[in-house]
Amino acid sequence: MPPPFRPSLALRLALLFLVVILALLGAEGWLAWRDARERTLAAAQEHLLGLAAALVRAAEHRWADRPDEVRADIDFQAASPGHHATLLTDGQGRILAAHRQDWEGLSLPDVLPDLALPLPPPRLDTLRWQIQGDAVRLAIPWSPPEDLGTAPGASPGWLILSYDFHSLLAQRLAEHYRAFAWQAALPVGMILLLGLYIHYRGARPLETLTRALRAVASPGGYRPPELDGAIPEVRALGEAIAQTMAALARQQERLRQLDVAIDASPAQLVITDTQPAILYVNRAFTEVTGYRPDEVLGKNPRILQSGRTPRETYLDLWTHLKNGRRWSGEFINRRKDGSEYAEFATIAPVLDEAGKITHYIAVKFDITEQRRITERLSHLLTHDPLTGLANRPLLLERIDLRLAQGKSAGQNFALVLFDLDGFSDINQRYGTRAGDELIKEIGRALEHTLTASDTIARIEADEFAVLTDAQPSAAEAGNFGWKLARTISHLIEQEVRARFAEGHPIERLSVAAGIVAFPNDFANAEEILAAAALALQQARISRQPGAVRVYESLSADLLARRSAIEQGLREALAGQGEHVLELHYQGQFDRQHRLRGAEALLRFTHATLGRISPLECIAVAERSELIFLLGSWILGTALTDAMAWRRATGWDGTLSVNISPFGLRDPHFAERVLELLQASGHPAERLLFEVTESSTFEHLEETKRIMRRLAVAGIRWSLDDFGTSFCGLHYLDHLPVAEIKIDPSFVQRAPSEARARHLINAMVEAATAFSCRVVAEGVENEAQERALAAWPELLLQGWHLARPEPAAAFVLRLGARTQG
């Protein structure tokens, strides 16, 4: 169907002006016609008055003796242009003479019925005018002479003249119209010329602009037309449109790029109105949910709800959005196929200029796989990868929980620690695969034997622990542990041995167990585990198959040993007695076995008790104020030794010093460190303080404050035993950590376990992302070093490369490497 005809702007303007001019001309013509008619009527009336006066005089003077002359005058008048009728009547209206002879003798109403005149005329000076169209009638009284045969004093009659002034009016109007036509020609011509001007310099350029604008949607886009002949205003309009279209084209290109980026983004983008109803979704939304855009547009986002997201999450969401604030959180939603998925969403309100919410924009990420990996990683960090049982950190955590529960509720618990006698023979004779199968079989047997409320953990290669549920009393907790240890011993000797003997006959396999009941007399999980280990050690010493020993809380021997160690430490720090307190140093090497750093390790030899392990020594010091003195001695000695090496060999490696969590609680710790550092002259940036993840987690805010203060001074921080706690990545993000040390348990499993290598890779990538140096601890053999070759950036530390050695021996090592 063709489009309806629409006149151009120039034609419409010309028609408008023409209508206005014609209206004006019409009004002027009507006024001219009325003026001409009035003037013509006045002239006709004047003419009739003159004729009437002449005829009245002739009739009054000559009708008596010369009526024919009067009739002749009447006939003469009848022959003049415009004359209609001339009548002369007596006082009774009888026609005495007329322009038509057949009217004589007739009465006035017979010939002119529409003319109503009083008979006789009331007065001689009365004039009667009648105007009908272009005809005018005049009735004027006249007085007949007395010799007409009437009695003296007879009534006067009427002289009636009728005149048509149409021809005279037409003549005058013709003259006026000729002049008027010349006058109208000028404005009409000007209007036509103006219309042409507007058409060629205004309308046509505007039409050209219109066609160009209509072509915007075409592939070529907007192309500015030529407007050289247009008026300046239209040219300015064209330039403005060209600039606007260029800006729109740039904006459209940016929007196109943004649309492509949004559609290609892995993040889901959802835009809704305030209902809310979905207005837009990108391709990632379809890929994640399975819903096409046409299936969700106009619908409420609740179609994705699975019912598993807590109601509080939605309340918090809408509280933020209604207040115009952005919200972030997680949902558990359902796809189109019914499967559930987890997503992290950030939803923000869109406000107009008045601050009113108009839309909501949600950016969402599918975190289902990340959650699975995180849960798996968390499980690996807290569970033994071989058996799936709890590992040492998780066991310590649950012991702490049981300890707090026991102290607050008066409940008692037992910890059973046992290992396998003869397990190393199985590994040597049948290989590690057979040993792994035995360990898994023991783990499965324990899980079938105990309840879900008990905690089963694998501490080391052949060492297991069982944490019991609440018991009525400490005695019953001990009895339960004793029975459990005997049950485990029987299980190993009978069932597990019998099942395993089919493929790998076992010649010697027995169990030794240590039991401790708590919470009485214990401060933390480490003490409880140490007590169980001490009882286990006593069971091993007995060398009886299936030996079980119960730890006697705060026995006299233990108190005496702790007291002797504490006293020996005091004397050693004071330079008294024959006790030996010294530092050994273990090197840290790169892949080319170049020495890059050294870790200071405490060594204490009691005069009577002999060598005391660093863990026991530190544990005794932490139970008193000795930990502060001991920490200052360790740091001061290490700084002094390191500066001596630097002066002697020019070595510029790093010095690592372990910091006790109790030492960090010293309110003057930072001041002591800075004083010792200044006194030694050791460069702060080459000093690293090692703290464990678990110790950092306790009193986190205070630890964070101290770490940041010393980091400002240049001292760097290292996270020891990295990977054994839950919050390692959290520490990297929130603490000034410059180095992480991978726990030896991962390094030792790296040659044989892919899972361990995956975890090491994850830790290296995380450290790299935070620009941290990575040290692999516990490298004990060539196989472990080869397994770590996949990460050339690692520094290696362990007995395979160098054992801890006194400062004098370590400086010789440095001198030899310098000479080499």
Coordinates of C-alpha atoms in Angstrom, one line a residue, residues 583-820:
L583 CA 71.8 -22.3 68.1
H584 CA 72.2 -24.6 65.1
Y585 CA 71.7 -23.4 61.6
Q586 CA 70.1 -25.3 58.7
G587 CA 70.7 -24.0 55.2
Q588 CA 68.1 -23.2 52.5
F589 CA 69.2 -23.9 49.0
D590 CA 68.0 -23.2 45.4
R591 CA 67.8 -25.7 42.6
Q592 CA 71.5 -25.3 41.9
H593 CA 72.3 -26.0 45.6
R594 CA 73.4 -22.5 46.2
L595 CA 72.9 -21.4 49.8
R596 CA 70.2 -18.7 50.0
G597 CA 69.2 -18.6 53.6
A598 CA 69.6 -20.2 57.0
E599 CA 67.1 -21.1 59.8
A600 CA 68.2 -20.7 63.4
L601 CA 67.2 -23.8 65.5
L602 CA 67.3 -24.1 69.3
R603 CA 69.4 -26.8 70.9
F604 CA 69.5 -27.4 74.7
T605 CA 71.5 -30.0 76.5
H606 CA 70.7 -30.4 80.2
A607 CA 73.6 -31.3 82.5
T608 CA 71.8 -34.3 83.9
L609 CA 68.8 -35.0 81.6
G610 CA 70.9 -34.8 78.4
R611 CA 69.5 -33.5 75.1
I612 CA 66.1 -31.9 75.4
S613 CA 63.9 -31.6 72.3
P614 CA 63.2 -28.1 71.1
L615 CA 59.4 -28.7 71.4
E616 CA 59.7 -29.8 75.1
C617 CA 62.1 -27.0 75.8
I618 CA 59.8 -24.4 74.3
A619 CA 56.8 -25.9 76.0
V620 CA 58.5 -25.6 79.4
A621 CA 59.5 -22.0 78.7
E622 CA 56.0 -21.1 77.5
R623 CA 54.6 -22.1 80.9
S624 CA 56.6 -19.4 82.6
E625 CA 58.1 -16.0 81.8
L626 CA 61.2 -17.7 80.5
I627 CA 59.8 -17.6 76.9
F628 CA 60.4 -13.9 76.7
L629 CA 64.0 -14.2 77.9
L630 CA 64.6 -17.2 75.7
G631 CA 63.1 -15.5 72.7
S632 CA 65.4 -12.4 73.2
W633 CA 68.4 -14.7 73.6
I634 CA 67.6 -16.7 70.4
L635 CA 67.1 -13.5 68.3
G636 CA 70.2 -11.7 69.8
T637 CA 72.4 -14.7 69.3
A638 CA 71.2 -15.4 65.7
L639 CA 71.7 -11.7 64.7
T640 CA 75.2 -11.7 66.2
D641 CA 76.2 -14.9 64.4
A642 CA 74.7 -13.7 61.1
M643 CA 76.6 -10.4 61.2
A644 CA 79.8 -12.4 62.0
W645 CA 79.2 -14.5 58.8
R646 CA 78.6 -11.4 56.8
R647 CA 81.8 -9.7 57.8
A648 CA 83.8 -12.9 57.4
T649 CA 82.4 -14.2 54.1
G650 CA 80.3 -11.3 52.6
W651 CA 77.3 -13.7 52.5
D652 CA 74.0 -11.8 51.9
G653 CA 71.5 -14.6 52.6
T654 CA 68.4 -14.4 54.8
L655 CA 68.2 -15.4 58.4
S656 CA 65.0 -17.1 59.7
V657 CA 64.1 -17.1 63.4
N658 CA 61.1 -18.9 64.8
I659 CA 58.8 -16.8 67.0
S660 CA 56.8 -18.4 69.8
P661 CA 53.1 -17.4 69.9
F662 CA 53.6 -16.7 73.6
G663 CA 56.4 -14.4 72.6
L664 CA 54.1 -12.4 70.4
R665 CA 51.9 -11.7 73.4
D666 CA 54.8 -9.7 75.0
P667 CA 53.6 -6.1 75.0
H668 CA 57.2 -5.0 74.5
F669 CA 58.0 -7.5 71.7
A670 CA 58.3 -5.1 68.9
E671 CA 60.5 -2.7 70.9
R672 CA 62.8 -5.6 71.9
V673 CA 63.2 -6.7 68.3
L674 CA 64.0 -3.3 67.0
E675 CA 66.5 -2.7 69.8
L676 CA 68.3 -6.0 69.1
L677 CA 68.3 -5.3 65.4
Q678 CA 69.8 -1.9 65.8
A679 CA 72.4 -3.2 68.2
S680 CA 73.5 -5.9 65.8
G681 CA 73.6 -3.9 62.7
H682 CA 71.9 -6.7 60.7
P683 CA 69.8 -5.5 57.7
A684 CA 66.1 -5.7 58.6
E685 CA 65.1 -6.8 55.1
R686 CA 67.3 -9.9 55.4
L687 CA 65.6 -11.1 58.6
L688 CA 62.5 -13.3 58.5
F689 CA 60.4 -14.2 61.5
E690 CA 58.7 -17.6 61.2
V691 CA 55.3 -18.1 62.8
T692 CA 53.0 -21.1 62.4
E693 CA 49.5 -20.8 61.0
S694 CA 47.8 -22.1 64.1
S695 CA 49.7 -19.6 66.4
T696 CA 48.8 -16.8 64.0
F697 CA 45.1 -17.7 64.1
E698 CA 45.1 -17.2 67.9
H699 CA 44.9 -13.5 68.9
L700 CA 44.8 -12.6 65.2
E701 CA 44.2 -8.9 65.5
E702 CA 47.1 -8.4 68.0
T703 CA 49.4 -10.5 65.9
K704 CA 48.4 -8.6 62.7
R705 CA 49.3 -5.3 64.5
I706 CA 52.7 -6.5 65.6
M707 CA 53.5 -8.0 62.2
R708 CA 52.6 -4.8 60.3
R709 CA 54.6 -2.6 62.6
L710 CA 57.7 -4.7 62.1
A711 CA 57.1 -5.1 58.4
V712 CA 57.2 -1.3 58.1
A713 CA 60.7 -1.5 59.7
G714 CA 61.7 -3.9 56.9
I715 CA 61.4 -7.2 58.7
R716 CA 59.7 -9.9 56.7
W717 CA 57.4 -12.7 57.9
S718 CA 57.2 -16.3 57.0
L719 CA 54.3 -18.8 57.6
D720 CA 55.7 -22.1 58.8
D721 CA 53.9 -25.5 58.4
F722 CA 51.8 -23.9 55.6
G723 CA 48.9 -26.0 54.4
T724 CA 48.1 -27.6 57.8
S725 CA 45.5 -25.1 58.8
F726 CA 42.2 -23.9 57.4
C727 CA 43.0 -20.2 56.8
G728 CA 46.3 -20.2 54.9
L729 CA 45.0 -18.1 51.9
H730 CA 43.2 -15.8 54.4
Y731 CA 46.6 -15.1 56.0
L732 CA 48.3 -14.3 52.6
D733 CA 45.5 -11.8 51.9
H734 CA 45.4 -10.1 55.3
L735 CA 49.0 -10.3 56.7
P736 CA 52.3 -8.9 55.5
V737 CA 53.6 -12.4 54.6
A738 CA 56.8 -12.6 52.4
E739 CA 57.4 -16.3 52.6
I740 CA 55.6 -19.6 53.1
K741 CA 57.2 -22.9 54.2
I742 CA 55.4 -26.0 52.9
D743 CA 54.9 -28.5 55.6
P744 CA 57.2 -31.6 55.5
S745 CA 54.2 -33.9 55.3
F746 CA 53.4 -32.8 51.8
V747 CA 57.1 -32.9 50.7
Q748 CA 57.6 -36.4 52.0
R749 CA 54.5 -37.7 50.1
A750 CA 55.3 -35.9 46.9
P751 CA 57.2 -38.7 45.2
S752 CA 54.4 -41.2 45.6
E753 CA 51.2 -39.3 45.9
A754 CA 49.7 -37.1 43.1
R755 CA 47.4 -35.5 45.6
A756 CA 50.4 -34.1 47.6
R757 CA 51.9 -32.8 44.4
H758 CA 48.6 -31.1 43.4
L759 CA 48.5 -29.4 46.9
I760 CA 52.1 -28.2 46.6
N761 CA 51.3 -26.8 43.2
A762 CA 48.2 -25.0 44.6
M763 CA 50.3 -23.6 47.4
V764 CA 53.1 -22.4 45.0
E765 CA 50.5 -20.7 42.8
A766 CA 48.9 -19.0 45.7
A767 CA 52.2 -17.8 47.0
T768 CA 53.3 -16.5 43.6
A769 CA 50.0 -14.6 43.3
F770 CA 50.9 -12.8 46.5
S771 CA 54.6 -12.4 45.6
C772 CA 55.8 -14.7 48.4
R773 CA 58.9 -16.8 48.5
V774 CA 58.3 -20.6 49.0
V775 CA 60.5 -22.9 51.0
A776 CA 59.9 -26.7 50.9
E777 CA 60.8 -28.2 54.3
G778 CA 61.7 -31.8 55.1
V779 CA 63.6 -32.7 51.9
E780 CA 65.1 -36.0 53.2
N781 CA 66.1 -37.9 50.1
E782 CA 66.9 -37.6 46.4
A783 CA 63.4 -38.8 45.4
Q784 CA 61.8 -35.9 47.2
E785 CA 64.2 -33.4 45.6
R786 CA 63.4 -34.9 42.1
A787 CA 59.6 -34.6 42.9
L788 CA 60.0 -30.9 43.6
A789 CA 61.9 -30.2 40.4
A790 CA 58.6 -29.2 38.8
W791 CA 58.8 -25.9 40.7
P792 CA 62.3 -24.4 40.0
E793 CA 61.4 -21.3 42.1
L794 CA 61.3 -23.4 45.3
L795 CA 64.0 -23.1 48.0
L796 CA 64.8 -26.5 49.6
Q797 CA 65.5 -27.3 53.2
G798 CA 66.1 -30.6 54.8
W799 CA 68.7 -33.2 55.9
H800 CA 69.2 -34.4 52.3
L801 CA 70.9 -31.0 51.6
A802 CA 72.3 -30.0 55.0
R803 CA 71.7 -31.0 58.6
P804 CA 71.5 -28.3 61.3
E805 CA 75.0 -27.4 62.4
P806 CA 76.6 -25.1 65.0
A807 CA 77.5 -21.5 63.9
A808 CA 81.2 -22.4 63.6
A809 CA 80.5 -25.2 61.2
F810 CA 78.0 -23.2 59.3
V811 CA 80.5 -20.3 58.7
L812 CA 83.0 -22.9 57.4
R813 CA 80.3 -24.0 54.9
L814 CA 79.8 -20.4 53.9
G815 CA 83.5 -19.9 53.5
A816 CA 83.9 -23.0 51.3
R817 CA 81.1 -21.9 49.0
T818 CA 82.5 -18.4 48.8
Q819 CA 85.9 -19.8 47.8
G820 CA 84.2 -22.1 45.3

